Short mmCIF file of C-alpha atoms in Angstrom, two decimals:
data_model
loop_
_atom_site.label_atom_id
_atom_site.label_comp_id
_atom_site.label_asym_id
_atom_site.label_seq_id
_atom_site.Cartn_x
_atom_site.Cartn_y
_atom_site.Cartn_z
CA UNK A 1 -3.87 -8.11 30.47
CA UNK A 2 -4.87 -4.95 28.46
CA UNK A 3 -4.24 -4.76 24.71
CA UNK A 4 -3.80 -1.11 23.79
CA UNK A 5 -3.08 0.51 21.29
CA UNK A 6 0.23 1.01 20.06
CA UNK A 7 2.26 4.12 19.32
CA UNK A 8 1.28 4.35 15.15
CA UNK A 9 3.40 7.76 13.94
CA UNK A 10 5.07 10.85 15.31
CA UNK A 11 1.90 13.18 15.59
CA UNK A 12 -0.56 10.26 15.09
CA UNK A 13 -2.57 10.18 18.20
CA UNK A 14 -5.82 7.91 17.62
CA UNK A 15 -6.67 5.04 14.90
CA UNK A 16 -10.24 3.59 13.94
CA UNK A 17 -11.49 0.30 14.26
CA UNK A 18 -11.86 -1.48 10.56
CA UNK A 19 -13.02 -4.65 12.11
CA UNK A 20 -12.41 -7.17 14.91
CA UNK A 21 -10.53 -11.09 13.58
CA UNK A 22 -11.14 -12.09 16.54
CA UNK A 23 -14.46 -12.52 19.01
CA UNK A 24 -14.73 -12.57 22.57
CA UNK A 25 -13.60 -16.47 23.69
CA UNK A 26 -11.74 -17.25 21.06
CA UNK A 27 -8.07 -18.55 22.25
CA UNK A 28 -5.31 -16.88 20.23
CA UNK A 29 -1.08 -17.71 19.93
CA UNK A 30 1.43 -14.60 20.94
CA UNK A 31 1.49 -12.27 17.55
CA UNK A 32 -1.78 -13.44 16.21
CA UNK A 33 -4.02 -10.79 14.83
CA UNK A 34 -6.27 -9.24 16.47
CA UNK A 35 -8.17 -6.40 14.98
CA UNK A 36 -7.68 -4.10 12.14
CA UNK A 37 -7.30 -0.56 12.59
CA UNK A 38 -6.63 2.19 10.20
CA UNK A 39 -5.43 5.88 10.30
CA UNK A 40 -6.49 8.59 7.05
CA UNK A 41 -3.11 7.50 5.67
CA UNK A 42 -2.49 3.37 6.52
CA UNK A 43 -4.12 0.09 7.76
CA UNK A 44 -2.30 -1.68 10.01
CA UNK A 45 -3.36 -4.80 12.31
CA UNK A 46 -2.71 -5.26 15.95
CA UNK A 47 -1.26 -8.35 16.97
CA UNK A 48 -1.66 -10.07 20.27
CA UNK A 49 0.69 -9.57 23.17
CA UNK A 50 0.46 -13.12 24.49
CA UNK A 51 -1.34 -16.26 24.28
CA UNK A 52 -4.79 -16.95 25.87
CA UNK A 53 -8.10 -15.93 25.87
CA UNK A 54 -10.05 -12.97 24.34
CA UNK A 55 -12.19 -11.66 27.46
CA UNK A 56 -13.90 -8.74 26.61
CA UNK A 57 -13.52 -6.71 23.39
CA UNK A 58 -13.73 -2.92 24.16
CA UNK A 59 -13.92 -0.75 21.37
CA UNK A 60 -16.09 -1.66 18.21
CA UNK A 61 -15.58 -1.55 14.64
CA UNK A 62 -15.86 2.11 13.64
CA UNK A 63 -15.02 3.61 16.84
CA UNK A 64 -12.13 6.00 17.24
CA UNK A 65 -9.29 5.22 19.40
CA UNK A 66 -6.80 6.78 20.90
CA UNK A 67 -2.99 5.15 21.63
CA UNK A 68 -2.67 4.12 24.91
CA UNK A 69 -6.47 3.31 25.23
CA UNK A 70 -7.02 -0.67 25.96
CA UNK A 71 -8.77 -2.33 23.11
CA UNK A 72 -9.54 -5.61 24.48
CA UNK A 73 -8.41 -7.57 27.59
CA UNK A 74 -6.81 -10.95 27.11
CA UNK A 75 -6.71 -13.79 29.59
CA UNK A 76 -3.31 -15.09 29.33
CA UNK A 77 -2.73 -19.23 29.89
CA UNK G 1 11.78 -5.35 -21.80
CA UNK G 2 13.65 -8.77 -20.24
CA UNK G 3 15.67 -8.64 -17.26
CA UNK G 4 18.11 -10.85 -16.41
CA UNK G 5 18.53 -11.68 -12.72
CA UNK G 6 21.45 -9.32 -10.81
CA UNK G 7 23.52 -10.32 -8.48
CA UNK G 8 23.12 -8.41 -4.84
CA UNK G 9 25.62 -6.39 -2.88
CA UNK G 10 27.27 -8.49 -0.15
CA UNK G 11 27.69 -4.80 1.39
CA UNK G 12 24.81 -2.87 3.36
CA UNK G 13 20.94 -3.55 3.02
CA UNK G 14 19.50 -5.56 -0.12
CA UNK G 15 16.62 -4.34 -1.96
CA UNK G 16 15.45 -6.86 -4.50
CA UNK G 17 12.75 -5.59 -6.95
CA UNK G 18 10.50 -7.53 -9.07
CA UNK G 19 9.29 -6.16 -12.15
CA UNK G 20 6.41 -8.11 -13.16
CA UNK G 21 4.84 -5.63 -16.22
CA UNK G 22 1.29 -5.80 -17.20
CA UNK G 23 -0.75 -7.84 -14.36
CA UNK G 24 -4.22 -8.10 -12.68
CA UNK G 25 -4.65 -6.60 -9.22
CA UNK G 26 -6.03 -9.74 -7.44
CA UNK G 27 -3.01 -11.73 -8.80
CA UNK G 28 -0.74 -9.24 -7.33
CA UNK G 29 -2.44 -8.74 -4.09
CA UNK G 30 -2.17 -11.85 -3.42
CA UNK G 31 1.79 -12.15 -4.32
CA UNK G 32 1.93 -8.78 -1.67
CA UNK G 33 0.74 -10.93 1.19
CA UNK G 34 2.58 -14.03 0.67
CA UNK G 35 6.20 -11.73 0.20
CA UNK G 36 4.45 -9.80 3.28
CA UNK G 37 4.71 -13.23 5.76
CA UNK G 38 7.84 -13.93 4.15
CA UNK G 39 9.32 -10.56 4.74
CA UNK G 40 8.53 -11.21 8.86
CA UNK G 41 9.92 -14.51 8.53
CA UNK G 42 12.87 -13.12 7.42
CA UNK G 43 13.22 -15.55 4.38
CA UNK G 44 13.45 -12.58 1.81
CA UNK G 45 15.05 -8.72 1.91
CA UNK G 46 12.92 -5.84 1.32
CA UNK G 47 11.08 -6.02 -1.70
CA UNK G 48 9.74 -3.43 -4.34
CA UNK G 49 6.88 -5.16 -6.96
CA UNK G 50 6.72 -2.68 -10.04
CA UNK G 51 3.98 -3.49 -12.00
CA UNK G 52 1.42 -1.90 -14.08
CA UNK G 53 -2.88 -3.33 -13.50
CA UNK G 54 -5.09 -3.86 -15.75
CA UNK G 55 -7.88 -1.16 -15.58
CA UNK G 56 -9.54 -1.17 -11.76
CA UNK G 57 -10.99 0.71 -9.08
CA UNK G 58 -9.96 -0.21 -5.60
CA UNK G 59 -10.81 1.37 -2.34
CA UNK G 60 -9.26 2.10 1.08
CA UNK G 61 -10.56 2.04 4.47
CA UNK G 62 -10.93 5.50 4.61
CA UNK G 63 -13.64 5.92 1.40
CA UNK G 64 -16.74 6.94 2.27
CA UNK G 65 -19.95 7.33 0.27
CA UNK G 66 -19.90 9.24 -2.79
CA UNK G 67 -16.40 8.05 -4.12
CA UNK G 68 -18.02 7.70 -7.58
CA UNK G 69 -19.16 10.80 -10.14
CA UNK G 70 -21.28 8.04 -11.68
CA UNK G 71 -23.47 5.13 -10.49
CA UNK G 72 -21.66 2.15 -9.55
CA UNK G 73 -23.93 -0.45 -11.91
CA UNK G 74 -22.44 2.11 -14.78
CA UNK G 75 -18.83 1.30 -14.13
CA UNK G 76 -19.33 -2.23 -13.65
CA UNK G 77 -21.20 -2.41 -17.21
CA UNK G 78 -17.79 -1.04 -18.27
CA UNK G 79 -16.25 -3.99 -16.98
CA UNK G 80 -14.70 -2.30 -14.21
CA UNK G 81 -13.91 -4.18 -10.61
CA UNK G 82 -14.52 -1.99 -7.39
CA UNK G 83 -12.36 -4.06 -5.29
CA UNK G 84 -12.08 -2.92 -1.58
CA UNK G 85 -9.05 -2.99 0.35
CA UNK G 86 -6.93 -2.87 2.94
CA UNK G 87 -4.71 -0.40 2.64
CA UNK G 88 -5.53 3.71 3.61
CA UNK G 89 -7.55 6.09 1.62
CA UNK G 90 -10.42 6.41 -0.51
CA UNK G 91 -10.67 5.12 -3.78
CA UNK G 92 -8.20 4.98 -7.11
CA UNK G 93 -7.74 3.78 -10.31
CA UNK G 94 -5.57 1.88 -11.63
CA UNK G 95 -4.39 0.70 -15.24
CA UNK G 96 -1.57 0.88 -18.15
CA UNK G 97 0.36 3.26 -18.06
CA UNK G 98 0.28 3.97 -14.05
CA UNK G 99 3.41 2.55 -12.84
CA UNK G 100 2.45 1.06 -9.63
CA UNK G 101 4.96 0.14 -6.75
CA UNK G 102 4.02 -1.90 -3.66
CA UNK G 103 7.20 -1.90 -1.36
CA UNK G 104 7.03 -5.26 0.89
CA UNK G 105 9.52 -3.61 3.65
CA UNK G 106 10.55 -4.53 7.33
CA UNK G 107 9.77 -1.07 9.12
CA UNK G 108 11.91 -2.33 12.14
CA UNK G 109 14.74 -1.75 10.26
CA UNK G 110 13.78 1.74 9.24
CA UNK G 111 11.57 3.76 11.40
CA UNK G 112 8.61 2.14 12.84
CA UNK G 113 6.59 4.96 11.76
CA UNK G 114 3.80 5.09 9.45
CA UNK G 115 3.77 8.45 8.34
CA UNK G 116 7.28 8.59 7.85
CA UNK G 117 6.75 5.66 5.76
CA UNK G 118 4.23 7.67 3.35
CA UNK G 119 6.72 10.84 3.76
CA UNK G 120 9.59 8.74 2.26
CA UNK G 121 7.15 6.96 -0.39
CA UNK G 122 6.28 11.08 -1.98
CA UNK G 123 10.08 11.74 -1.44
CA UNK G 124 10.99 8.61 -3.88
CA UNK G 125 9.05 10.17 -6.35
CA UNK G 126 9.59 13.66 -5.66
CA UNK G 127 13.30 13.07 -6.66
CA UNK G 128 12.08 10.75 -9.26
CA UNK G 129 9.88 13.89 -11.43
CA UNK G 130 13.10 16.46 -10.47
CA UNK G 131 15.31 14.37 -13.37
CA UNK G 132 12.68 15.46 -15.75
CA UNK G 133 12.51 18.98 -14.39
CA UNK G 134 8.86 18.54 -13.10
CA UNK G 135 8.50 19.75 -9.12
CA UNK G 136 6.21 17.55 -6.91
CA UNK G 137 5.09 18.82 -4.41
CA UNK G 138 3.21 17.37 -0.77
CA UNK G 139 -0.20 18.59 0.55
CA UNK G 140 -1.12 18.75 3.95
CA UNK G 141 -3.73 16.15 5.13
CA UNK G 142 -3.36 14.70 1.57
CA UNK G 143 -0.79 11.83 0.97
CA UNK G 144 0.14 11.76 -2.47
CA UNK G 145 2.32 13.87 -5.27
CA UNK G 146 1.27 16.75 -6.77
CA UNK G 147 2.12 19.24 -9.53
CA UNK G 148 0.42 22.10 -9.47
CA UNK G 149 -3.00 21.69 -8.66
CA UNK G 150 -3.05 18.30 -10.26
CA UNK G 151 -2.55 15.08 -8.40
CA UNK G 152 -0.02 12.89 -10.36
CA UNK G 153 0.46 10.15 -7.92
CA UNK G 154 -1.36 8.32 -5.15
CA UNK G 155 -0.06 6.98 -1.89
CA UNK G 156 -1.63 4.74 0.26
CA UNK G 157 -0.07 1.45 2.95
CA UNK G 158 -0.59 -1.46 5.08
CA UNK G 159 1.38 -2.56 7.52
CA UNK G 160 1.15 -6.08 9.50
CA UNK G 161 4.02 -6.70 11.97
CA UNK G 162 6.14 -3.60 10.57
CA UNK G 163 6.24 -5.09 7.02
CA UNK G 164 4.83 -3.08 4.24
CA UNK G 165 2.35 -3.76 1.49
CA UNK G 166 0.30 -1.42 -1.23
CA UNK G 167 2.42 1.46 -2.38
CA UNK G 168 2.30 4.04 -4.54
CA UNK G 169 0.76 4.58 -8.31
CA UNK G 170 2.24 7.23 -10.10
CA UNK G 171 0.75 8.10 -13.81
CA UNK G 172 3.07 7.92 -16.16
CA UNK G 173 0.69 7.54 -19.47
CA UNK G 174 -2.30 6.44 -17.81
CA UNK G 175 -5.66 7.45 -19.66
CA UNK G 176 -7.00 10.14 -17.35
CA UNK G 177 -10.20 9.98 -18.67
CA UNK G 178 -10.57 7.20 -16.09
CA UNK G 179 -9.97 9.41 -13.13
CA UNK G 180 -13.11 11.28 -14.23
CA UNK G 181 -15.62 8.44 -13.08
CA UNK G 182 -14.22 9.09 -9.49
CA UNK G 183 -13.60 11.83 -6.75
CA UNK G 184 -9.76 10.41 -6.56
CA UNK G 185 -9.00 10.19 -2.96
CA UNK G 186 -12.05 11.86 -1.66
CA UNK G 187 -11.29 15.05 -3.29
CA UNK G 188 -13.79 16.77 -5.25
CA UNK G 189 -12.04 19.83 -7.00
CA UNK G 190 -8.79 18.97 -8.51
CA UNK G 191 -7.84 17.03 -11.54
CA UNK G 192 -5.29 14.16 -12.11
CA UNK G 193 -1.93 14.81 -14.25
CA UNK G 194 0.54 12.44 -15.80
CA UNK G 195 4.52 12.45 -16.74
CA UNK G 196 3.20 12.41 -20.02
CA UNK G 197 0.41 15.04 -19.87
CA UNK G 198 3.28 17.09 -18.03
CA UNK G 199 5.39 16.69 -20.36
CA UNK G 200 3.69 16.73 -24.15
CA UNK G 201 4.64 13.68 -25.00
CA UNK G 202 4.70 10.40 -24.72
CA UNK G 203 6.92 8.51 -22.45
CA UNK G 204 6.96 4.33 -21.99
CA UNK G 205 7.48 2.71 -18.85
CA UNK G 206 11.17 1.31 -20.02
CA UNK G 207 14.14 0.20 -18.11
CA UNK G 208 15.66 3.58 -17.59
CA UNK G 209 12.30 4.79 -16.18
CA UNK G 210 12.12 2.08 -13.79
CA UNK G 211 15.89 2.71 -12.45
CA UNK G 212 15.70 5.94 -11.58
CA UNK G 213 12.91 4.73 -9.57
CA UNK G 214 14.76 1.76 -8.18
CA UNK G 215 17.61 4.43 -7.49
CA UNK G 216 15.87 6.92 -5.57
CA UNK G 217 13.87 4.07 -3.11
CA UNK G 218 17.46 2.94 -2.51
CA UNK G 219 18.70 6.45 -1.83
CA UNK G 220 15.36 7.31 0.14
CA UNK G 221 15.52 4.00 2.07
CA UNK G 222 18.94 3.55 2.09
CA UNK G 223 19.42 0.20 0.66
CA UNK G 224 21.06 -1.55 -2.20
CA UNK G 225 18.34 -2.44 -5.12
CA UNK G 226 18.83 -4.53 -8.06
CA UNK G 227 16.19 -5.06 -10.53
CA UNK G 228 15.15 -9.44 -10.70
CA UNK G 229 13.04 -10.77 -13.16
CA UNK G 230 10.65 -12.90 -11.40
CA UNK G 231 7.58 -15.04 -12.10
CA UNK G 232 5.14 -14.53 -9.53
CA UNK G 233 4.84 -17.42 -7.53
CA UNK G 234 1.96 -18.11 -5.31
CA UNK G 235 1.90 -21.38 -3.45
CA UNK G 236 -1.33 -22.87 -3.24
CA UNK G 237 -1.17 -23.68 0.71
CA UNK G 238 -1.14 -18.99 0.89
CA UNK G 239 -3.62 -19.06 -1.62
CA UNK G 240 -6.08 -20.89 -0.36
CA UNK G 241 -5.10 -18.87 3.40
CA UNK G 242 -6.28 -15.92 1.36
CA UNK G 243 -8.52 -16.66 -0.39
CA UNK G 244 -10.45 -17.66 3.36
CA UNK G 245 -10.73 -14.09 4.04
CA UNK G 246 -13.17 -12.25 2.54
CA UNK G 247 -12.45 -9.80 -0.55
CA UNK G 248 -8.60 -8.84 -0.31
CA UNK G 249 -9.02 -7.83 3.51
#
C-alpha cells in the first residue's frame, strides 16, 4: 500500500522531509513511526498505516512534499 | 510560590497544569515526551508544563545557517547549549524570566489542525497581554506575538499522533541582551520585547501571572484547568527509550 501524506492544516499544502526512522526492509507494527516531516510552523511524524514491510522509500530527507503524494510503499503481512 | 494539588471538575474537559519553576531544558524535554505517550494512551488529560529554563539556545527544523550574530565556539565559551530540536522554527533562547509553556494536548479532541493549533497558542497570549493593556498582535508567515515591531513571544510545536509537545515562550523579565547573540526566528531586523520592558517595571512570574495564563488556555481551548504541583517524574524504562535517539529528536 501507499503511505501518503496526510492532510497537515487548512491552507497547508506540502511538508519537508526531516529524516526517515525507518529504512527500506525494516518490518514495522500499525502506528509505528515512520518518518519525520516538518512544515515552517510544526514537526510532526507520520505513523504507519498497517503492519509489514517497508518496500521502497520515495521521497528523501529534505525533499518537499506535497499531501496526497505517496511517501513510501509498505508491504502489508 | 507552593501549590497545593486542586481537585478537577467532574464537568467538561480537564486541563491539569504542572508548574515546575526554574528547570533545565533536557530535563523537561524529556518529561514532554513521556506525558506525550501518555497523553495517546489516554492515561492523563491534556496537560500544560509552565516552567522557566535555565539559559539555552535551541533550534527547530526550520533554522538554517546563519541563526547566530556571533560564532558558535563564542556562545559555547559562555556556557551556552545549542540544543537542536524537534519542534518548528529556527532558533530561540531561552532562560529566567521567559515563562515557557509546552501544552501536551490530544488534537483529536480539538481540531486536528496544526496551524490552528499555533493560531490558538498567540490567541492564549494575546488575551493574556490585553489584562495589562498591552496589544499583541500576529504576523503573517511569522508564528509568534508581537508588540509593535518587537517580538515578545515565540511559538513553535510538535505533534506525534495528534498530541502536542513544545509550546510557547513568552518574555516576561527575560534578559534581552541574550536575544542579541541570535537572529530570533530567522529574522534579521526586529528586536525582542518583554512584559517588563513593556511595561517599566518589573514584574515576577507569581501565581496570579500564571492564572491568567491557565485561564485564557482554558477559555482558548475550552477546557477546565487547575494548577498541580508536581515533581517531574521520569521513569527510567522512557528514559533510557530517549535517550536511544539521538539529541532530543
Amino acid at each position: 500500500m501507499d503511505v501518503a501524506l496526510p492532510f497537515l492544516a487548512e491552507g497547508v499544502d506540502e511538508a519537508t522531509v526531516s529524516y526517515w526512522k525507518v529504512d527500506e526492509g525494516d518490518r514495522v507494527e500499525e502506528g509505528d513511526d515512520l518518518v519525520e516531516m516538518f512544515t515552517s510552523k510544526a514537526v510532526f511524524s507520520v505513523p504507519s498505516p498497517g503492519s509489514g514491510i517497508v518496500e521502497e522509500i520515495l521521497v528523501r530527507e529534505g525533499e518537499v512534499v506535497k499531501v496526497g503524494q505517496t511517501l513510501c510503499i509498505l508491504k502489508e503481512d | 510560590m507552593r501549590w497545593a494539588w486542586a481537585c478537577m471538575s467532574s464537568r467538561g474537559r480537564v486541563l491539569a497544569v504542572r508548574w515546575l519553576g526554574r528547570r533545565g531544558y533536557e530535563q523537561v524535554y524529556l518529561l514532554q515526551k513521556e506525558l506525550v505517550e501518555a497523553r495517546i494512551r489516554q492515561e492523563i488529560p491534556d496537560t500544560l508544563i509552565l516552567v522557566e529554563h535555565f539559559p539555552v539556545f535551541t533550534l527547530g527544523r526550520g533554522a538554517r545557517d546563519e541563526q547566530f550574530r556571533v560564532p558558535v565556539r563564542q556562545i559555547e565559551a559562555l556556557g551556552l547549549k545549542i540544543i537542536p530540536v524537534d519542534r518548528g522554527g529556527q532558533v530561540t533562547y531561552h532562560g529566567p524570566g521567559q515563562l515557557v509553556g509546552y501544552p501536551i494536548f490530544d488534537l483529536t479532541r480539538h481540531r486536528q489542525d496544526l496551524h490552528w493549533t499555533l493560531w490558538a497558542l498567540e490567541e492564549i497570549l494575546i488575551r493574556f497581554l490585553k489584562d495589562f493593556g498591552i496589544a499583541g498582535e500576529r504576523r503573517k508567515d511569522y508564528p509568534g506575538v508581537w508588540v509593535g515591531e518587537k517580538k515578545i513571544a515565540a511559538i513553535g510545536i510538535g505533534v506525534r499522533r495528534w498530541v502536542t509537545y513544545h509550546g510557547f515562550a513568552l518574555n516576561i523579565n527575560s534578559d534581552l541582551n541574550y536575544f542579541r547573540l541570535i537572529y530570533p526566528c530567522g529574522i534579521r531586523d526586529q528586536g525582542v520585547t518583554s512584559l517588563a520592558e513593556i511595561l517599566g517595571e518589573r514584574v515576577e512570574i507569581t501565581g496570579d501571572l500564571l492564572e491568567k495564563v491557565v485561564f485564557y488556555t482554558g477559555e482558548v481551548f475550552q477546557l477546565e484547568g487547575e494548577i498541580l504541583s508536581d515533581e517531574p517524574r521520569i521513569s527510567g524504562v522512557a528514559q533510557e527509550k530517549i535517550h536511544k535517539q539521538s539529541s532530543c529528536r
